[in-house]
């Protein structure tokens, strides 16, 4: 087996193990010390580091954009896309005027493997694993759905109270260290202006809320920006996305990530559901990783560009 | 290591809200050990469910008896996972 020597020779067209992604992150930091740094915002239940790449051109406590991929561990195309995004940011800074303008004013935080225990488990024991790996006292079923564990309508309809369910919400809000670490980071940072959580599949771009039918205050703006983002996305390969609030577009889901971030005052809170070929679900063939990442990047740029140009 | 030999992923399409409710009932049958990949939303959106091999017959009979349309999205999940694994190993060499 040959380890890639640098991030140029890293194979973006294939899926990678956790250790390969961790190595990639370290290489990217080593190669771009003035632009990228690695932060460890916490530890997973099994003691793995929760790494976040910080892309910054300087300044202190600049306004920032958060992107996370892979909170549902089995959705491998999301971690793979996150890796591609990281390389794209360092490649385009100084070349692409729009991204350069963003990074000259704002920082970008990227958590590529948001649920490392689950991700490792998908590689070693059960490819279909989606939850965290923390045992549930009194139950033989392990793990919590980290996208039902946030303090936003926690415990309401659209999440399960049964520890054996794939949508088990956990014993209390933020019980999972993978979630609590982001909560603590977002609160301590205090200046995050856009928060984008990336899932797969079913081709949707969603904004809050999921736990209530009450529209968010910024619904009109979020809706028009979502439309722009998915139009840009479709311009590359014609992939069609639906968009709207979680509750109106998919189903009622309580305790989800972006409902919490929106309630924290992060106006541009979005969640993606990436490409669905209609044949594989989230078991997307590796040759679709780069096209998926490329088209998603266009939508991300639309949201990031809007965030830069519309300060609040 | 858990394997998924013979497990299928069914893509189910509801004709109306009545069928949608029946699919929702199916989702809630815990004894079938279904893994809902894409849940019930609206009539326009398909529902994708991974069905363990040993429960395939029960699920298909349920769907057919209710006249609910479905197709097999993934014929044998483990075959797909084996291909994925093989590609990863080849790529790593």
Tab-separated table of N, CA, C and O in Angstrom, chain A residues 205-209 215-232 241-246 248-249 262 267-270 302-303 306:
chain	number	residue	atom	x	y	z
A	205	UNK	N	-31.930	20.807	-0.485
A	205	UNK	CA	-31.276	21.857	0.289
A	205	UNK	C	-32.349	22.422	1.216
A	205	UNK	O	-33.367	22.953	0.755
A	206	UNK	N	-32.097	22.259	2.507
A	206	UNK	CA	-33.148	22.535	3.482
A	206	UNK	C	-32.719	23.615	4.471
A	206	UNK	O	-31.540	23.750	4.787
A	207	UNK	N	-33.721	24.353	4.947
A	207	UNK	CA	-33.473	25.335	6.001
A	207	UNK	C	-34.459	25.076	7.137
A	207	UNK	O	-35.406	24.292	6.976
A	208	UNK	N	-34.271	25.713	8.299
A	208	UNK	CA	-35.157	25.433	9.444
A	208	UNK	C	-36.599	25.893	9.153
A	208	UNK	O	-36.801	26.742	8.289
A	209	UNK	N	-37.573	25.385	9.858
A	209	UNK	CA	-37.425	24.451	10.959
A	209	UNK	C	-37.802	23.040	10.558
A	209	UNK	O	-38.528	22.866	9.576
A	215	UNK	N	-42.940	29.139	10.510
A	215	UNK	CA	-41.819	29.485	9.624
A	215	UNK	C	-40.774	30.318	10.358
A	215	UNK	O	-41.118	31.065	11.279
A	216	UNK	N	-39.539	30.185	9.934
A	216	UNK	CA	-38.502	31.028	10.543
A	216	UNK	C	-38.687	32.473	10.074
A	216	UNK	O	-39.259	32.725	9.012
A	217	UNK	N	-38.166	33.376	10.879
A	217	UNK	CA	-38.308	34.809	10.589
A	217	UNK	C	-37.725	35.137	9.201
A	217	UNK	O	-38.232	35.976	8.484
A	218	UNK	N	-36.667	34.449	8.829
A	218	UNK	CA	-35.959	34.765	7.581
A	218	UNK	C	-36.347	33.833	6.435
A	218	UNK	O	-35.564	33.656	5.497
A	219	UNK	N	-37.519	33.259	6.537
A	219	UNK	CA	-37.914	32.241	5.537
A	219	UNK	C	-37.764	32.733	4.095
A	219	UNK	O	-37.241	32.019	3.239
A	220	UNK	N	-38.231	33.950	3.822
A	220	UNK	CA	-38.207	34.444	2.436
A	220	UNK	C	-36.766	34.511	1.918
A	220	UNK	O	-36.471	34.072	0.797
A	221	UNK	N	-35.876	35.037	2.754
A	221	UNK	CA	-34.465	35.163	2.344
A	221	UNK	C	-33.824	33.790	2.167
A	221	UNK	O	-33.104	33.540	1.199
A	222	UNK	N	-34.071	32.909	3.124
A	222	UNK	CA	-33.474	31.575	3.053
A	222	UNK	C	-33.974	30.819	1.832
A	222	UNK	O	-33.235	30.084	1.178
A	223	UNK	N	-35.247	31.049	1.530
A	223	UNK	CA	-35.834	30.366	0.383
A	223	UNK	C	-35.232	30.878	-0.926
A	223	UNK	O	-34.864	30.083	-1.800
A	224	UNK	N	-35.084	32.184	-1.044
A	224	UNK	CA	-34.545	32.695	-2.313
A	224	UNK	C	-33.068	32.342	-2.465
A	224	UNK	O	-32.598	32.039	-3.567
A	225	UNK	N	-32.344	32.340	-1.356
A	225	UNK	CA	-30.928	31.948	-1.449
A	225	UNK	C	-30.804	30.456	-1.790
A	225	UNK	O	-29.928	30.063	-2.571
A	226	UNK	N	-31.684	29.641	-1.223
A	226	UNK	CA	-31.668	28.200	-1.541
A	226	UNK	C	-31.921	27.996	-3.033
A	226	UNK	O	-31.270	27.178	-3.687
A	227	UNK	N	-32.855	28.765	-3.567
A	227	UNK	CA	-33.162	28.651	-4.999
A	227	UNK	C	-31.934	28.999	-5.840
A	227	UNK	O	-31.601	28.295	-6.798
A	228	UNK	N	-31.265	30.072	-5.456
A	228	UNK	CA	-30.048	30.471	-6.192
A	228	UNK	C	-28.990	29.360	-6.084
A	228	UNK	O	-28.337	29.006	-7.073
A	229	UNK	N	-28.821	28.814	-4.877
A	229	UNK	CA	-27.788	27.800	-4.655
A	229	UNK	C	-28.053	26.551	-5.492
A	229	UNK	O	-27.143	26.008	-6.135
A	230	UNK	N	-29.293	26.101	-5.514
A	230	UNK	CA	-29.566	24.861	-6.265
A	230	UNK	C	-29.549	25.101	-7.779
A	230	UNK	O	-29.281	24.192	-8.551
A	231	UNK	N	-29.812	26.336	-8.168
A	231	UNK	CA	-29.707	26.668	-9.598
A	231	UNK	C	-28.248	26.617	-10.028
A	231	UNK	O	-27.906	26.063	-11.084
A	232	UNK	N	-27.377	27.173	-9.195
A	232	UNK	CA	-25.940	27.113	-9.488
A	232	UNK	C	-25.470	25.662	-9.518
A	232	UNK	O	-24.691	25.260	-10.380
A	241	UNK	N	-32.383	19.570	-7.498
A	241	UNK	CA	-32.610	19.541	-6.055
A	241	UNK	C	-33.986	20.126	-5.733
A	241	UNK	O	-34.463	21.018	-6.422
A	242	UNK	N	-34.557	19.621	-4.640
A	242	UNK	CA	-35.722	20.294	-4.057
A	242	UNK	C	-35.224	21.166	-2.918
A	242	UNK	O	-34.149	20.922	-2.379
A	243	UNK	N	-35.994	22.147	-2.534
A	243	UNK	CA	-35.569	22.995	-1.431
A	243	UNK	C	-36.777	23.487	-0.643
A	243	UNK	O	-37.896	23.507	-1.154
A	244	UNK	N	-36.525	23.881	0.595
A	244	UNK	CA	-37.598	24.366	1.460
A	244	UNK	C	-37.240	24.086	2.910
A	244	UNK	O	-36.118	23.672	3.221
A	245	UNK	N	-38.218	24.303	3.778
A	245	UNK	CA	-37.955	24.008	5.189
A	245	UNK	C	-37.963	22.498	5.403
A	245	UNK	O	-38.578	21.759	4.629
A	246	UNK	N	-37.278	22.049	6.448
A	246	UNK	CA	-37.200	20.600	6.708
A	246	UNK	C	-38.595	20.008	6.833
A	246	UNK	O	-38.926	19.007	6.187
A	248	UNK	N	-41.493	20.972	5.837
A	248	UNK	CA	-42.343	20.968	4.648
A	248	UNK	C	-41.772	20.152	3.504
A	248	UNK	O	-42.501	19.757	2.597
A	249	UNK	N	-40.472	19.913	3.531
A	249	UNK	CA	-39.847	19.245	2.385
A	249	UNK	C	-39.603	17.765	2.647
A	249	UNK	O	-39.763	16.948	1.740
A	262	UNK	N	-29.913	27.894	13.965
A	262	UNK	CA	-30.738	29.068	13.642
A	262	UNK	C	-31.200	29.758	14.920
A	262	UNK	O	-31.160	30.990	15.022
A	267	UNK	N	-28.258	33.020	10.974
A	267	UNK	CA	-29.343	33.156	10.000
A	267	UNK	C	-29.210	32.150	8.851
A	267	UNK	O	-30.172	31.491	8.475
A	268	UNK	N	-28.016	32.055	8.296
A	268	UNK	CA	-27.838	31.183	7.123
A	268	UNK	C	-27.514	29.761	7.567
A	268	UNK	O	-26.372	29.318	7.537
A	269	UNK	N	-28.531	29.091	8.046
A	269	UNK	CA	-28.402	27.703	8.501
A	269	UNK	C	-29.059	26.787	7.466
A	269	UNK	O	-30.269	26.895	7.213
A	270	UNK	N	-28.251	25.927	6.900
A	270	UNK	CA	-28.765	25.051	5.839
A	270	UNK	C	-28.268	23.625	6.047
A	270	UNK	O	-27.210	23.391	6.640
A	302	UNK	N	-22.427	29.822	-3.475
A	302	UNK	CA	-23.558	30.757	-3.521
A	302	UNK	C	-23.934	31.202	-2.108
A	302	UNK	O	-24.164	32.391	-1.846
A	303	UNK	N	-23.963	30.242	-1.178
A	303	UNK	CA	-24.350	30.579	0.202
A	303	UNK	C	-23.246	31.404	0.872
A	303	UNK	O	-23.521	32.412	1.549
A	306	UNK	N	-23.134	34.962	-0.565
A	306	UNK	CA	-24.260	35.755	-0.063
A	306	UNK	C	-24.002	36.175	1.389
A	306	UNK	O	-24.304	37.311	1.781
